[in-house]
mmCIF file of C-alpha atoms in Angstrom:
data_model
loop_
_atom_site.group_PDB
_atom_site.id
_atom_site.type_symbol
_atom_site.label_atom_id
_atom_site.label_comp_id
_atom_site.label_asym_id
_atom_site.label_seq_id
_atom_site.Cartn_x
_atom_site.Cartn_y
_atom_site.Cartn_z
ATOM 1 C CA UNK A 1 0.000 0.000 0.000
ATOM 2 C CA UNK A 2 1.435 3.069 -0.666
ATOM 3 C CA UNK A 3 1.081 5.989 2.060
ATOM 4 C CA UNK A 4 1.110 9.722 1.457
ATOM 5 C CA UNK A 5 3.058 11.725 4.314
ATOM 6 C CA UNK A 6 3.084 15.075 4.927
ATOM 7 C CA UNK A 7 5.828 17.291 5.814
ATOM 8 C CA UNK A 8 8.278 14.528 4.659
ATOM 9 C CA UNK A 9 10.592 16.854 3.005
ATOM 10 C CA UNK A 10 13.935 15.576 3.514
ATOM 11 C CA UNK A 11 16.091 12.773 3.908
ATOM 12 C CA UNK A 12 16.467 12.683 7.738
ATOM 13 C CA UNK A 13 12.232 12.484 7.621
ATOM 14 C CA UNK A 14 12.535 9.471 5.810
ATOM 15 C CA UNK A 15 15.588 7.997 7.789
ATOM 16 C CA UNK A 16 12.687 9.116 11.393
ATOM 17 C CA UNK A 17 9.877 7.180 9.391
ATOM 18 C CA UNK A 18 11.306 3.992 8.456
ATOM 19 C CA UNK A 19 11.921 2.795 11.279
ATOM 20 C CA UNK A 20 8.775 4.042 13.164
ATOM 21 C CA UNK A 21 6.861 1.652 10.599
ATOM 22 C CA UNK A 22 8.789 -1.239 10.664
ATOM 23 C CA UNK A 23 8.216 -1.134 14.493
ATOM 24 C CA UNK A 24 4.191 -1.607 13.634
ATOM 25 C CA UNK A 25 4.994 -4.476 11.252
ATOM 26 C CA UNK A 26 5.721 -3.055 8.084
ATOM 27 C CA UNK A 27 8.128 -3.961 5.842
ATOM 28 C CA UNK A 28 8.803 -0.780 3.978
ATOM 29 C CA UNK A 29 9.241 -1.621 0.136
ATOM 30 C CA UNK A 30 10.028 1.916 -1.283
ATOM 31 C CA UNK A 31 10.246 4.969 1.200
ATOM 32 C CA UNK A 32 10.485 8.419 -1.127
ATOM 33 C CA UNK A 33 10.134 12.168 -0.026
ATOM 34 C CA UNK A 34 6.574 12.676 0.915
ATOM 35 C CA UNK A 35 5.360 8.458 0.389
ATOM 36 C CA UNK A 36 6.075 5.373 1.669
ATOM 37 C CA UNK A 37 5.450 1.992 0.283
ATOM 38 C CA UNK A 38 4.392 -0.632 2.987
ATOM 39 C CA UNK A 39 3.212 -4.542 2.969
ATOM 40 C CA UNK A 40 1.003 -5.916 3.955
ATOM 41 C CA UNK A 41 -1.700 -3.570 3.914
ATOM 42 C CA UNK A 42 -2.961 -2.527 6.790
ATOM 43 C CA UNK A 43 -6.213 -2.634 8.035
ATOM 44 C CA UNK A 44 -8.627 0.626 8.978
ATOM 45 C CA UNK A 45 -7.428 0.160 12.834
ATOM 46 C CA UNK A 46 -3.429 0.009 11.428
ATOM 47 C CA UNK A 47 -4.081 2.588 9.398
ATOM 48 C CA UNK A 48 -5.129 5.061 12.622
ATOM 49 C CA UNK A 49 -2.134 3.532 14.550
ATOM 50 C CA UNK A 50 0.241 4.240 11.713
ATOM 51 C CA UNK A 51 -1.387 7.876 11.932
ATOM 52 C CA UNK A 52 -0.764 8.234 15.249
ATOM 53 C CA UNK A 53 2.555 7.499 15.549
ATOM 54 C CA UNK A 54 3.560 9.244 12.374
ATOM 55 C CA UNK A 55 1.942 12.319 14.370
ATOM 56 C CA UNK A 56 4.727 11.971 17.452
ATOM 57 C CA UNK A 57 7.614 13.598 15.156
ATOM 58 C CA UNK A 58 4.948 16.059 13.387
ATOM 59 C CA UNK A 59 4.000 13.849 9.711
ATOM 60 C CA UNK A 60 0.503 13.134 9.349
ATOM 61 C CA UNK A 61 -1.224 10.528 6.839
ATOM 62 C CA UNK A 62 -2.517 12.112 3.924
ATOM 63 C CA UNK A 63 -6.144 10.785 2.705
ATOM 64 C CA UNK A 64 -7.619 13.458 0.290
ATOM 65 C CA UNK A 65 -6.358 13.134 -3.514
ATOM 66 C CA UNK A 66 -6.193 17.027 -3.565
ATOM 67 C CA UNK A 67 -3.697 16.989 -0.871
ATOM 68 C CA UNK A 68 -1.737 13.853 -1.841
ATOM 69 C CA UNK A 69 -1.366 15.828 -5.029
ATOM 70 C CA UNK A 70 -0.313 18.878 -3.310
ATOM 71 C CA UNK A 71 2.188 17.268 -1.152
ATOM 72 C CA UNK A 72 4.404 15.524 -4.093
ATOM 73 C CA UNK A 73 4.110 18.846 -5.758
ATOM 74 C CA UNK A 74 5.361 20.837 -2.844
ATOM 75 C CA UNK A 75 7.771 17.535 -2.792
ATOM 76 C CA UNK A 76 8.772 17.876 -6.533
ATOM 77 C CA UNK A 77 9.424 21.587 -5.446
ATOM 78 C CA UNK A 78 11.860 21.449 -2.300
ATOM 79 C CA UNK A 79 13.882 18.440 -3.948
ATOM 80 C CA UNK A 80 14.720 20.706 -7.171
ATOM 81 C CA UNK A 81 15.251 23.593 -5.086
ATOM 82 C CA UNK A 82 17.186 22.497 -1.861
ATOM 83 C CA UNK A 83 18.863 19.080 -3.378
ATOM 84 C CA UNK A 84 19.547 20.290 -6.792
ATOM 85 C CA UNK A 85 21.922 22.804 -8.851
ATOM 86 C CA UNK A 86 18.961 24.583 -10.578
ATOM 87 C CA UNK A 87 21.669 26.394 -13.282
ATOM 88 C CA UNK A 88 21.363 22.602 -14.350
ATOM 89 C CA UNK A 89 17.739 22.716 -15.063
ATOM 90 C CA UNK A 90 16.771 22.742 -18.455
ATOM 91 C CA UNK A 91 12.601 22.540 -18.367
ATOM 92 C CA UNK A 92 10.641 24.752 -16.639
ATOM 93 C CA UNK A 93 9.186 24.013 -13.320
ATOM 94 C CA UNK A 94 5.300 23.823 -14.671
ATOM 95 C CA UNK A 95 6.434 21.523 -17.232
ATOM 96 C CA UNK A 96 8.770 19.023 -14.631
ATOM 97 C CA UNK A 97 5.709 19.053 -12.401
ATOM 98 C CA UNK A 98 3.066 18.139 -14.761
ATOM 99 C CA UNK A 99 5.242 15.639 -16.539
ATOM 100 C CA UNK A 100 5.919 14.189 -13.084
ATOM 101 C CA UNK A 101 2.166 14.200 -12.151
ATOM 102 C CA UNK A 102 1.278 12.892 -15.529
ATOM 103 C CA UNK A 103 -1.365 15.694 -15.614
ATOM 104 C CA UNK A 104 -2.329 19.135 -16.809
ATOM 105 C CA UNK A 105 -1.097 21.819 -15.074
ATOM 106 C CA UNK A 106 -3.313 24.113 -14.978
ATOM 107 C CA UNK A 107 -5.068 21.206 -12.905
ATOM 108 C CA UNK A 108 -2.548 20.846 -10.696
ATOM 109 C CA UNK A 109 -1.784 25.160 -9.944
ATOM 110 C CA UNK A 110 -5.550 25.214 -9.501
ATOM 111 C CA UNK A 111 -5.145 22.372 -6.849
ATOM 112 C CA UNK A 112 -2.374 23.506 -5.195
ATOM 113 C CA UNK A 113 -3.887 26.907 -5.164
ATOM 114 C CA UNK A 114 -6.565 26.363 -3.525
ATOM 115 C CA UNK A 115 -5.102 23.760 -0.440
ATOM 116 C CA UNK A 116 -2.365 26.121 -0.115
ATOM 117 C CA UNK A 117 -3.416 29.726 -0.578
ATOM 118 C CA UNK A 118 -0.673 30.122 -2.844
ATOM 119 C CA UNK A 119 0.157 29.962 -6.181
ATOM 120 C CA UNK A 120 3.011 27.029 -7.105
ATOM 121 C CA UNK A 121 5.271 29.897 -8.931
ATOM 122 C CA UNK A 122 4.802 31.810 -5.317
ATOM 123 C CA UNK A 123 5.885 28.658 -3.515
ATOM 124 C CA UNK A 124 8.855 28.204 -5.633
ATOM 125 C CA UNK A 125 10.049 31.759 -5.174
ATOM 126 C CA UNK A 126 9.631 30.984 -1.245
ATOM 127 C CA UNK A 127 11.595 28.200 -1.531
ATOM 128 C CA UNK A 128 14.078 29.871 -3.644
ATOM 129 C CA UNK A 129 14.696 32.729 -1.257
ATOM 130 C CA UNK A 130 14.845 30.283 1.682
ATOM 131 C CA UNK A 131 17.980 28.627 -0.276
ATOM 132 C CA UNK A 132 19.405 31.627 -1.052
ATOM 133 C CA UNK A 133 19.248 32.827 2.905
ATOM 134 C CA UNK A 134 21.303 29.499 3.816
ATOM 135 C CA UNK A 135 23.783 30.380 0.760
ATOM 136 C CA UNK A 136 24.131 33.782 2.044
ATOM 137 C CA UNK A 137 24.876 32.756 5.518
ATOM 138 C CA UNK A 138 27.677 30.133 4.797
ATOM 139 C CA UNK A 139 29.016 32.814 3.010
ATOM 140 C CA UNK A 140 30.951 30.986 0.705
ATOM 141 C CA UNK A 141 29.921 31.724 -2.457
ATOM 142 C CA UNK A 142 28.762 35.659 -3.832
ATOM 143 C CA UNK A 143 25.458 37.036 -5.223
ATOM 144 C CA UNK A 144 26.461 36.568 -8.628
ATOM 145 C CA UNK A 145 27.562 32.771 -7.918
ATOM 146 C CA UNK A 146 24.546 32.261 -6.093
ATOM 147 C CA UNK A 147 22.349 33.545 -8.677
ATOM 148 C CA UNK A 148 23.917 31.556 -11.257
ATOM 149 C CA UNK A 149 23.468 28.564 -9.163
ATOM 150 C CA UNK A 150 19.629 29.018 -7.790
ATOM 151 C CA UNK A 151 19.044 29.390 -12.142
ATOM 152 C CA UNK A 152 18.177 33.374 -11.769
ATOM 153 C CA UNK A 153 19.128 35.091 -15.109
ATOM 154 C CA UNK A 154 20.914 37.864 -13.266
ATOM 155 C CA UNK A 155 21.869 38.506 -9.575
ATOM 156 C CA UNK A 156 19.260 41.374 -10.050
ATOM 157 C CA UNK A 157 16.657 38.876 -10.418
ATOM 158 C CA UNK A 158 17.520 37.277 -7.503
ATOM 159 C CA UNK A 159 17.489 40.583 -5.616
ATOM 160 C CA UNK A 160 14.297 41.148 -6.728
ATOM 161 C CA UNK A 161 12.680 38.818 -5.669
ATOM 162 C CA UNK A 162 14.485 37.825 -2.094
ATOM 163 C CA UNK A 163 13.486 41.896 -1.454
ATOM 164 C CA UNK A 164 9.817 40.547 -2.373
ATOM 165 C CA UNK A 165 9.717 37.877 0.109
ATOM 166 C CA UNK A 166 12.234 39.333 2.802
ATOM 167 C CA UNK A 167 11.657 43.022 2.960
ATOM 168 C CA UNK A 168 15.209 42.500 2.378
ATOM 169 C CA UNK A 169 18.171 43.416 -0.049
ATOM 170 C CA UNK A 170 20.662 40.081 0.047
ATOM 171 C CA UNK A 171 23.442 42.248 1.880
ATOM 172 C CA UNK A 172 20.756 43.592 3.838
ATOM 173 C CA UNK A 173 19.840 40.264 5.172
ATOM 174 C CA UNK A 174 23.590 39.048 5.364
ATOM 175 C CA UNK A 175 24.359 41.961 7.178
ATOM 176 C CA UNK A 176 21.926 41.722 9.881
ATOM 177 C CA UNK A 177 23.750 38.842 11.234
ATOM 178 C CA UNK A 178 20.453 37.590 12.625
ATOM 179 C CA UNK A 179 18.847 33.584 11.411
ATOM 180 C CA UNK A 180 15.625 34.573 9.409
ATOM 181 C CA UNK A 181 15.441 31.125 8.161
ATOM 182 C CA UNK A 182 11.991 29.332 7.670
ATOM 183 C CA UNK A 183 11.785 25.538 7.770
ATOM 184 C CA UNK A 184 11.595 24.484 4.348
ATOM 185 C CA UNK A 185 8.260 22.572 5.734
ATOM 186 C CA UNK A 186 6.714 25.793 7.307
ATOM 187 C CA UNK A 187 6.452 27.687 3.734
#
């Protein structure tokens, strides 16, 4: 059976989750960012139990087909942007998600749109500028590297929009000396 997670968005949450199944039974087949394969399949009572300890470390079982679909979107998302050099990135991001999804995107931004409040472009740019903040603060690499890297077209771009999100010039922010940083979960 395959189980939709939510806030699974990195590679410690699956390395927390594994386990925590395999203690109720489970052998895990396939374990992914945002889904886990399991056998057997569990019953309605395993189901809530799996649910329940899945809530402990803050995941939580995802039922609704509009929110499994918005979760390996925001998935899809958060791998590209925080696992990924984006400079590498030759399709856009509506086309990578709807080729992913096997589905129309228009469909899937109206979707997303509406469980998140958001618009997927808007969630990419959030994502984006919480990338650039941890670039910024290791300090080891400049606006123009970092814009080449994060796949803006110029480090005025970037600027741009980190001032959209932020409030915020990029030296600004790096000057402040002060961790502004969002969990990439809490976006």
């Amino acid at each position: 059976m395959l189980l939709y997670i939510k806030n699974m968005v990195c590679d410690r949450c699956v390395t927390t989750i594994r386990p925590q199944l395999e203690s109720l039974g489970f052998t895990v087949k396939e374990i992914i960012l945002g889904r886990a394969e399991i056998t057997p399949e569990p019953n309605e009572e395993q189901l809530q139990l799996i649910a329940a300890t899945l809530k402990i470390p803050g995941f939580e079982l995802i039922n609704k087909e509009t929110d499994k679909i918005t979760e390996v979107i925001k998935n899809i998302v958060i791998d590209m942007v925080h696992h990924s050099d984006l400079s590498q990135l030759k399709t856009s991001y509506s086309d990578l998600i709807a080729n992913h999804l096997n589905k129309d995107y228009t469909y899937l931004s109206r979707i997303f749109s509406n469980s998140q409040g958001m618009t997927i472009e808007r969630f990419i740019i959030e994502q984006k500028v919480e990338k650039i903040k941890e670039l910024l603060q290791y300090g080891e690499l400049n606006l123009n590297e970092i814009s080449y890297q994060m796949g803006y077209s110029s480090s005025a771009h970037l600027s741009t929009q980190f001032k959209s999100i932020t409030g915020l010039t990029p030296s600004q922010f790096k000057s402040s000396g002060r961790d502004k940083r969002k969990a990439i979960d809490k976006i």
